[in-house]
Amino acid sequence: MAKQFTVPSLAEADAEYAALCERYVALAEEHAQIIREADVLEADIRERKAPAIRPEVAELIGESVDTSLFQRPQRLRELRQRAANLEQAREIVRRHRDDRIGRASLLACNIAKAEYGKRVAKFIAALEAAKAAYDEADALLDALEREGAQVGYMPPARSIFFADSDNGLQRFIAEARSNGYDQ
């Protein structure tokens, strides 16, 4: 049994496109993680207010304060800057990926072209066989009419695609063959 053809994804067809996709996903995942972390930190800042006095002053008067409470705003700024940088990087990678779609598509189509050609050739053969069968059936009606029979008693099954002229069929076959799909 022949192996069934699998249509390649753009990433399978083009390693550079695949790398851009992977980079975009990694940036998106990190961006989401940074946003979640910033949201948690911002909620913590709202819930747990920093003391009114600075740690240095608290130390001088013999009190202790949680110094990490004072570091949170700076950390939040860092997280927001990182999120902005990630968002900008994602946009640049997205544009590069989108610019690469044409090349990746060409490579994917080149991989699939032979298989597509086989399938179109099979379709052409089926159309030609259908046309021959149609012509045989139509010849019987023509023979009845030549004998003077009123074929309305046997309603014909005529196809616009095949009837009277081969133009539609012949144009399709000629176009397919001119594109190299006649194997």
Coordinates of C-alpha atoms in Angstrom, one line a residue:
M1 CA 0.0 0.0 0.0
A2 CA 1.4 3.4 -1.0
K3 CA 2.1 5.9 1.7
Q4 CA -0.6 8.6 1.8
F5 CA 0.6 12.1 0.9
T6 CA 0.6 14.6 3.8
V7 CA 0.3 18.2 2.9
P8 CA 3.3 20.0 4.5
S9 CA 2.7 22.9 6.8
L10 CA 4.5 26.1 6.0
A11 CA 6.8 25.5 9.0
E12 CA 7.6 22.0 7.7
A13 CA 8.4 23.4 4.2
D14 CA 10.6 26.3 5.4
A15 CA 13.0 26.1 8.3
E16 CA 13.3 29.9 8.5
Y17 CA 9.5 30.3 8.7
A18 CA 9.4 27.6 11.4
A19 CA 12.1 29.4 13.4
L20 CA 10.1 32.7 13.2
C21 CA 6.9 30.9 14.3
E22 CA 8.7 29.3 17.3
R23 CA 10.3 32.7 18.2
Y24 CA 6.9 34.4 18.1
V25 CA 5.3 31.7 20.3
A26 CA 8.2 32.0 22.8
L27 CA 7.9 35.8 23.0
A28 CA 4.1 35.5 23.4
E29 CA 4.4 33.0 26.2
E30 CA 7.0 35.1 28.0
H31 CA 4.9 38.3 27.5
A32 CA 1.8 36.5 29.0
Q33 CA 3.9 35.4 32.0
I34 CA 5.3 38.9 32.6
I35 CA 1.9 40.4 32.4
R36 CA 0.6 37.9 34.9
E37 CA 3.5 38.6 37.2
A38 CA 3.0 42.4 36.9
D39 CA -0.7 42.0 37.7
V40 CA 0.0 40.0 40.8
L41 CA 2.6 42.6 41.9
E42 CA 0.3 45.5 41.2
A43 CA -2.5 43.9 43.3
D44 CA 0.0 43.3 46.1
I45 CA 1.1 47.0 46.0
R46 CA -2.6 48.0 46.4
E47 CA -3.3 45.5 49.2
R48 CA -0.1 45.9 51.2
K49 CA 0.9 49.6 51.5
A50 CA 4.6 50.4 52.1
P51 CA 5.2 52.0 55.5
A52 CA 5.2 55.8 55.7
I53 CA 8.8 55.9 56.8
R54 CA 11.8 54.8 54.8
P55 CA 13.7 51.7 56.0
E56 CA 16.8 53.8 56.9
V57 CA 14.7 56.1 59.2
A58 CA 13.0 53.0 60.7
E59 CA 16.4 51.6 61.5
L60 CA 17.5 54.8 63.2
I61 CA 14.6 54.7 65.5
G62 CA 14.8 51.0 66.2
E63 CA 11.9 49.8 64.2
S64 CA 11.9 47.2 61.5
V65 CA 10.1 47.4 58.3
D66 CA 9.8 45.0 55.4
T67 CA 12.2 46.5 52.8
S68 CA 10.8 44.4 50.0
L69 CA 7.7 46.6 50.1
F70 CA 9.8 49.5 48.9
Q71 CA 11.3 47.5 46.0
R72 CA 8.0 46.6 44.5
P73 CA 7.3 49.8 42.5
Q74 CA 10.8 49.5 40.8
R75 CA 10.1 45.8 40.0
L76 CA 6.7 46.7 38.6
R77 CA 8.4 49.3 36.3
E78 CA 10.9 46.7 35.2
L79 CA 8.1 44.2 34.4
R80 CA 6.1 46.7 32.5
Q81 CA 9.2 47.7 30.5
R82 CA 10.0 44.1 29.7
A83 CA 6.3 43.5 28.7
A84 CA 6.6 46.5 26.3
N85 CA 9.8 45.3 24.9
L86 CA 8.3 41.8 24.4
E87 CA 5.3 43.3 22.7
Q88 CA 7.5 45.3 20.3
A89 CA 9.6 42.2 19.6
R90 CA 6.6 40.1 18.9
E91 CA 5.3 42.6 16.4
I92 CA 8.6 42.7 14.6
V93 CA 8.8 38.9 14.5
R94 CA 5.2 38.7 13.3
R95 CA 6.0 41.1 10.4
H96 CA 9.1 39.0 9.5
R97 CA 7.0 35.8 9.7
D98 CA 4.3 37.4 7.5
D99 CA 7.0 38.5 5.0
R100 CA 8.2 34.9 4.8
I101 CA 4.8 33.4 4.0
G102 CA 5.3 33.8 0.3
R103 CA 8.6 31.9 0.3
A104 CA 7.3 29.2 2.6
S105 CA 4.2 28.9 0.5
L106 CA 6.4 28.4 -2.6
L107 CA 8.4 25.7 -0.9
A108 CA 5.2 23.9 0.4
C109 CA 3.7 24.1 -3.1
N110 CA 6.9 22.7 -4.6
I111 CA 6.7 19.8 -2.2
A112 CA 3.0 19.1 -3.1
K113 CA 3.2 19.8 -6.8
A114 CA 4.0 16.3 -8.0
E115 CA 1.2 14.8 -5.9
Y116 CA -1.2 17.5 -7.1
G117 CA -0.2 16.7 -10.7
K118 CA -1.0 13.0 -10.1
R119 CA -4.4 13.9 -8.7
V120 CA -5.2 16.3 -11.6
A121 CA -4.1 13.7 -14.1
K122 CA -6.4 11.2 -12.4
F123 CA -9.2 13.7 -12.6
I124 CA -8.6 14.4 -16.3
A125 CA -8.7 10.7 -17.0
A126 CA -12.0 10.4 -15.1
L127 CA -13.4 13.4 -17.0
E128 CA -12.3 11.9 -20.3
A129 CA -13.9 8.6 -19.3
A130 CA -17.1 10.4 -18.3
K131 CA -17.1 12.3 -21.6
A132 CA -16.8 9.0 -23.5
A133 CA -19.6 7.5 -21.5
Y134 CA -21.7 10.6 -22.0
D135 CA -21.0 10.5 -25.7
E136 CA -22.2 6.9 -25.9
A137 CA -25.4 7.7 -24.0
D138 CA -26.0 10.7 -26.2
A139 CA -25.3 8.7 -29.4
L140 CA -28.2 6.4 -28.4
L141 CA -30.6 9.4 -28.1
D142 CA -29.3 10.7 -31.5
A143 CA -29.9 7.3 -33.1
L144 CA -33.5 7.2 -31.7
E145 CA -34.1 10.7 -33.1
R146 CA -32.7 9.7 -36.5
E147 CA -35.2 6.9 -36.5
G148 CA -38.0 9.4 -35.9
A149 CA -38.6 8.5 -32.3
Q150 CA -39.9 11.1 -29.9
V151 CA -37.3 10.9 -27.2
G152 CA -39.5 13.0 -24.9
Y153 CA -40.9 9.6 -23.7
M154 CA -37.4 8.9 -22.4
P155 CA -36.4 12.2 -20.9
P156 CA -32.7 12.7 -21.7
A157 CA -30.1 13.3 -19.0
R158 CA -28.0 15.9 -20.7
S159 CA -25.1 17.8 -19.1
I160 CA -24.3 21.3 -20.1
F161 CA -20.7 20.5 -19.3
F162 CA -20.5 17.8 -21.9
A163 CA -23.4 18.7 -24.3
D164 CA -23.0 20.2 -27.7
S165 CA -19.4 21.3 -27.3
D166 CA -16.3 20.0 -25.7
N167 CA -15.1 23.6 -25.0
G168 CA -15.4 23.6 -21.2
L169 CA -13.9 20.2 -20.8
Q170 CA -11.2 20.8 -23.4
R171 CA -10.3 24.2 -21.9
F172 CA -9.9 22.6 -18.5
I173 CA -7.8 19.8 -19.8
A174 CA -5.6 22.1 -21.9
E175 CA -5.1 24.5 -18.9
A176 CA -4.2 21.6 -16.6
R177 CA -1.8 20.2 -19.1
S178 CA -0.2 23.5 -19.8
N179 CA 0.5 23.8 -16.1
G180 CA 2.3 20.4 -16.2
Y181 CA -0.5 18.3 -14.7
D182 CA -0.7 15.6 -17.3
Q183 CA 1.4 12.8 -15.7

